[in-house]
PDB file of C-alpha atoms in Angstrom:
ATOM      1  CA  MET A   1      25.496  35.080   9.535  1.00 41.00           C
ATOM      2  CA  HIS A   2      28.351  36.707   7.862  1.00 41.00           C
ATOM      3  CA  PRO A   3      31.181  35.490   5.608  1.00 45.00           C
ATOM      4  CA  PRO A   4      34.301  34.566   7.695  1.00 42.00           C
ATOM      5  CA  LEU A   5      36.825  37.395   7.879  1.00 41.00           C
ATOM      6  CA  ALA A   6      40.555  36.732   7.234  1.00 44.00           C
ATOM      7  CA  GLY A   7      42.077  35.382  10.446  1.00 44.00           C
ATOM      8  CA  GLU A   8      38.638  34.607  12.031  1.00 47.00           C
ATOM      9  CA  PRO A   9      39.115  31.522  14.252  1.00 63.00           C
ATOM     10  CA  ARG A  10      37.906  28.234  12.816  1.00 70.00           C
ATOM     11  CA  THR A  11      35.690  27.744  15.895  1.00 76.00           C
ATOM     12  CA  ASP A  12      33.745  30.807  15.086  1.00 91.00           C
ATOM     13  CA  LEU A  13      33.252  29.566  11.410  1.00 94.00           C
ATOM     14  CA  ALA A  14      32.252  26.143  12.706  1.00 95.00           C
ATOM     15  CA  ASP A  15      29.516  27.785  14.879  1.00 95.00           C
ATOM     16  CA  GLN A  16      28.268  29.751  11.802  1.00 96.00           C
ATOM     17  CA  VAL A  17      28.289  26.561   9.677  1.00 97.00           C
ATOM     18  CA  ALA A  18      26.410  24.700  12.298  1.00 97.00           C
ATOM     19  CA  GLU A  19      23.748  27.448  12.442  1.00 97.00           C
ATOM     20  CA  ALA A  20      23.531  27.467   8.626  1.00 98.00           C
ATOM     21  CA  ALA A  21      23.118  23.631   8.379  1.00 98.00           C
ATOM     22  CA  MET A  22      20.438  23.613  11.130  1.00 98.00           C
ATOM     23  CA  ALA A  23      18.472  26.172   9.034  1.00 98.00           C
ATOM     24  CA  CYS A  24      17.701  23.397   6.609  1.00 98.00           C
ATOM     25  CA  GLN A  25      14.081  22.371   7.253  1.00 97.00           C
ATOM     26  CA  ASP A  26      14.940  18.689   7.053  1.00 97.00           C
ATOM     27  CA  VAL A  27      17.901  18.693   9.368  1.00 98.00           C
ATOM     28  CA  ARG A  28      17.015  17.594  12.859  1.00 98.00           C
ATOM     29  CA  ALA A  29      20.463  17.457  14.486  1.00 97.00           C
ATOM     30  CA  LEU A  30      24.200  17.554  13.872  1.00 98.00           C
ATOM     31  CA  THR A  31      26.219  14.412  14.578  1.00 97.00           C
ATOM     32  CA  ALA A  32      29.865  13.572  14.751  1.00 95.00           C
ATOM     33  CA  GLY A  33      29.124  10.470  12.656  1.00 89.00           C
ATOM     34  CA  PRO A  34      29.565   6.787  13.319  1.00 86.00           C
ATOM     35  CA  HIS A  35      33.301   7.055  14.017  1.00 85.00           C
ATOM     36  CA  VAL A  36      33.028  10.426  15.870  1.00 85.00           C
ATOM     37  CA  ARG A  37      35.318  12.105  13.364  1.00 89.00           C
ATOM     38  CA  ILE A  38      33.221  15.187  12.468  1.00 95.00           C
ATOM     39  CA  ALA A  39      33.864  17.650  15.212  1.00 94.00           C
ATOM     40  CA  THR A  40      35.476  20.990  15.969  1.00 92.00           C
ATOM     41  CA  TYR A  41      37.556  20.912  19.101  1.00 89.00           C
ATOM     42  CA  ARG A  42      37.671  24.033  21.181  1.00 84.00           C
ATOM     43  CA  ALA A  43      37.658  25.100  24.884  1.00 83.00           C
ATOM     44  CA  GLY A  44      34.816  23.355  26.604  1.00 84.00           C
ATOM     45  CA  LEU A  45      32.794  20.832  24.775  1.00 88.00           C
ATOM     46  CA  PRO A  46      33.564  20.001  21.133  1.00 90.00           C
ATOM     47  CA  LEU A  47      31.132  20.990  18.408  1.00 94.00           C
ATOM     48  CA  ALA A  48      29.930  17.649  17.054  1.00 96.00           C
ATOM     49  CA  GLY A  49      28.838  17.647  13.490  1.00 97.00           C
ATOM     50  CA  VAL A  50      31.035  20.316  11.911  1.00 97.00           C
ATOM     51  CA  ALA A  51      34.703  19.978  10.914  1.00 96.00           C
ATOM     52  CA  VAL A  52      36.465  22.911   9.264  1.00 94.00           C
ATOM     53  CA  ARG A  53      39.651  21.959   7.522  1.00 92.00           C
ATOM     54  CA  ASP A  54      42.030  23.828   5.181  1.00 90.00           C
ATOM     55  CA  GLY A  55      40.345  22.487   1.990  1.00 94.00           C
ATOM     56  CA  GLU A  56      36.951  21.311   3.145  1.00 96.00           C
ATOM     57  CA  ILE A  57      34.094  21.670   5.555  1.00 97.00           C
ATOM     58  CA  GLU A  58      32.522  18.448   6.667  1.00 97.00           C
ATOM     59  CA  ILE A  59      28.996  18.376   8.134  1.00 98.00           C
ATOM     60  CA  GLY A  60      27.299  15.386   9.790  1.00 98.00           C
ATOM     61  CA  VAL A  61      23.515  15.545  10.021  1.00 98.00           C
ATOM     62  CA  VAL A  62      20.507  13.598  11.160  1.00 98.00           C
ATOM     63  CA  VAL A  63      17.612  14.360   8.807  1.00 98.00           C
ATOM     64  CA  ARG A  64      13.849  13.963   8.665  1.00 96.00           C
ATOM     65  CA  TYR A  65      12.678  11.011   6.811  1.00 95.00           C
ATOM     66  CA  GLY A  66      10.781  11.758   3.584  1.00 93.00           C
ATOM     67  CA  ARG A  67      12.647  13.761   0.953  1.00 95.00           C
ATOM     68  CA  PRO A  68      15.353  12.150  -1.228  1.00 97.00           C
ATOM     69  CA  LEU A  69      18.600  12.307   0.650  1.00 97.00           C
ATOM     70  CA  PRO A  70      20.708  13.875  -2.167  1.00 97.00           C
ATOM     71  CA  GLU A  71      18.272  16.752  -2.291  1.00 98.00           C
ATOM     72  CA  ILE A  72      18.632  17.368   1.522  1.00 98.00           C
ATOM     73  CA  ALA A  73      22.537  17.262   1.230  1.00 98.00           C
ATOM     74  CA  GLU A  74      22.380  19.753  -1.615  1.00 98.00           C
ATOM     75  CA  ASP A  75      20.121  22.034   0.508  1.00 98.00           C
ATOM     76  CA  VAL A  76      22.716  21.909   3.379  1.00 98.00           C
ATOM     77  CA  ARG A  77      25.553  22.643   0.824  1.00 98.00           C
ATOM     78  CA  ARG A  78      23.716  25.572  -0.561  1.00 97.00           C
ATOM     79  CA  LEU A  79      23.034  27.036   2.930  1.00 98.00           C
ATOM     80  CA  VAL A  80      26.702  26.596   3.982  1.00 98.00           C
ATOM     81  CA  ALA A  81      28.375  27.656   0.641  1.00 97.00           C
ATOM     82  CA  PRO A  82      28.462  31.347   1.390  1.00 97.00           C
ATOM     83  CA  LEU A  83      30.518  30.637   4.526  1.00 96.00           C
ATOM     84  CA  ALA A  84      32.835  28.105   2.998  1.00 95.00           C
ATOM     85  CA  GLY A  85      35.428  30.521   1.633  1.00 92.00           C
ATOM     86  CA  GLY A  86      35.958  28.321  -1.416  1.00 93.00           C
ATOM     87  CA  ARG A  87      36.314  25.098   0.590  1.00 96.00           C
ATOM     88  CA  LYS A  88      34.611  21.953  -0.675  1.00 97.00           C
ATOM     89  CA  VAL A  89      31.531  21.174   1.547  1.00 98.00           C
ATOM     90  CA  ASP A  90      30.836  17.454   2.315  1.00 97.00           C
ATOM     91  CA  VAL A  91      27.610  16.429   3.909  1.00 98.00           C
ATOM     92  CA  LEU A  92      27.288  13.067   5.697  1.00 97.00           C
ATOM     93  CA  ILE A  93      23.704  11.998   6.325  1.00 97.00           C
ATOM     94  CA  ALA A  94      24.393   9.692   9.323  1.00 96.00           C
ATOM     95  CA  ASP A  95      20.837   8.846  10.370  1.00 96.00           C
ATOM     96  CA  LEU A  96      17.141   9.385   9.709  1.00 96.00           C
ATOM     97  CA  ALA A  97      14.524  10.659  12.207  1.00 95.00           C
ATOM     98  CA  ASP A  98      10.731  10.422  12.092  1.00 89.00           C
ATOM     99  CA  GLY A  99       8.882  13.563  11.211  1.00 71.00           C
TER     100      GLY A  99
END
């Protein structure tokens, strides 16, 4: 992963953010959330679970049951922060998965 370059398309950044979020050991999947609002639209299928906006990056995840949810959200934020370019990083934990 590399920090986004000036002018780099948001879809490329969204892919990098998705990869970083999935690197969290407790994240099982990305999700667009209950109202299907966390997504990056691009040619082909949208990327569900990551929305890159001017002032924020929103990530929707399904996580492994076990650890406290705030700790998992903070782990995802920490992994994504180097890519955020100063944007606020919001993490929505939309569901829990076994093991």
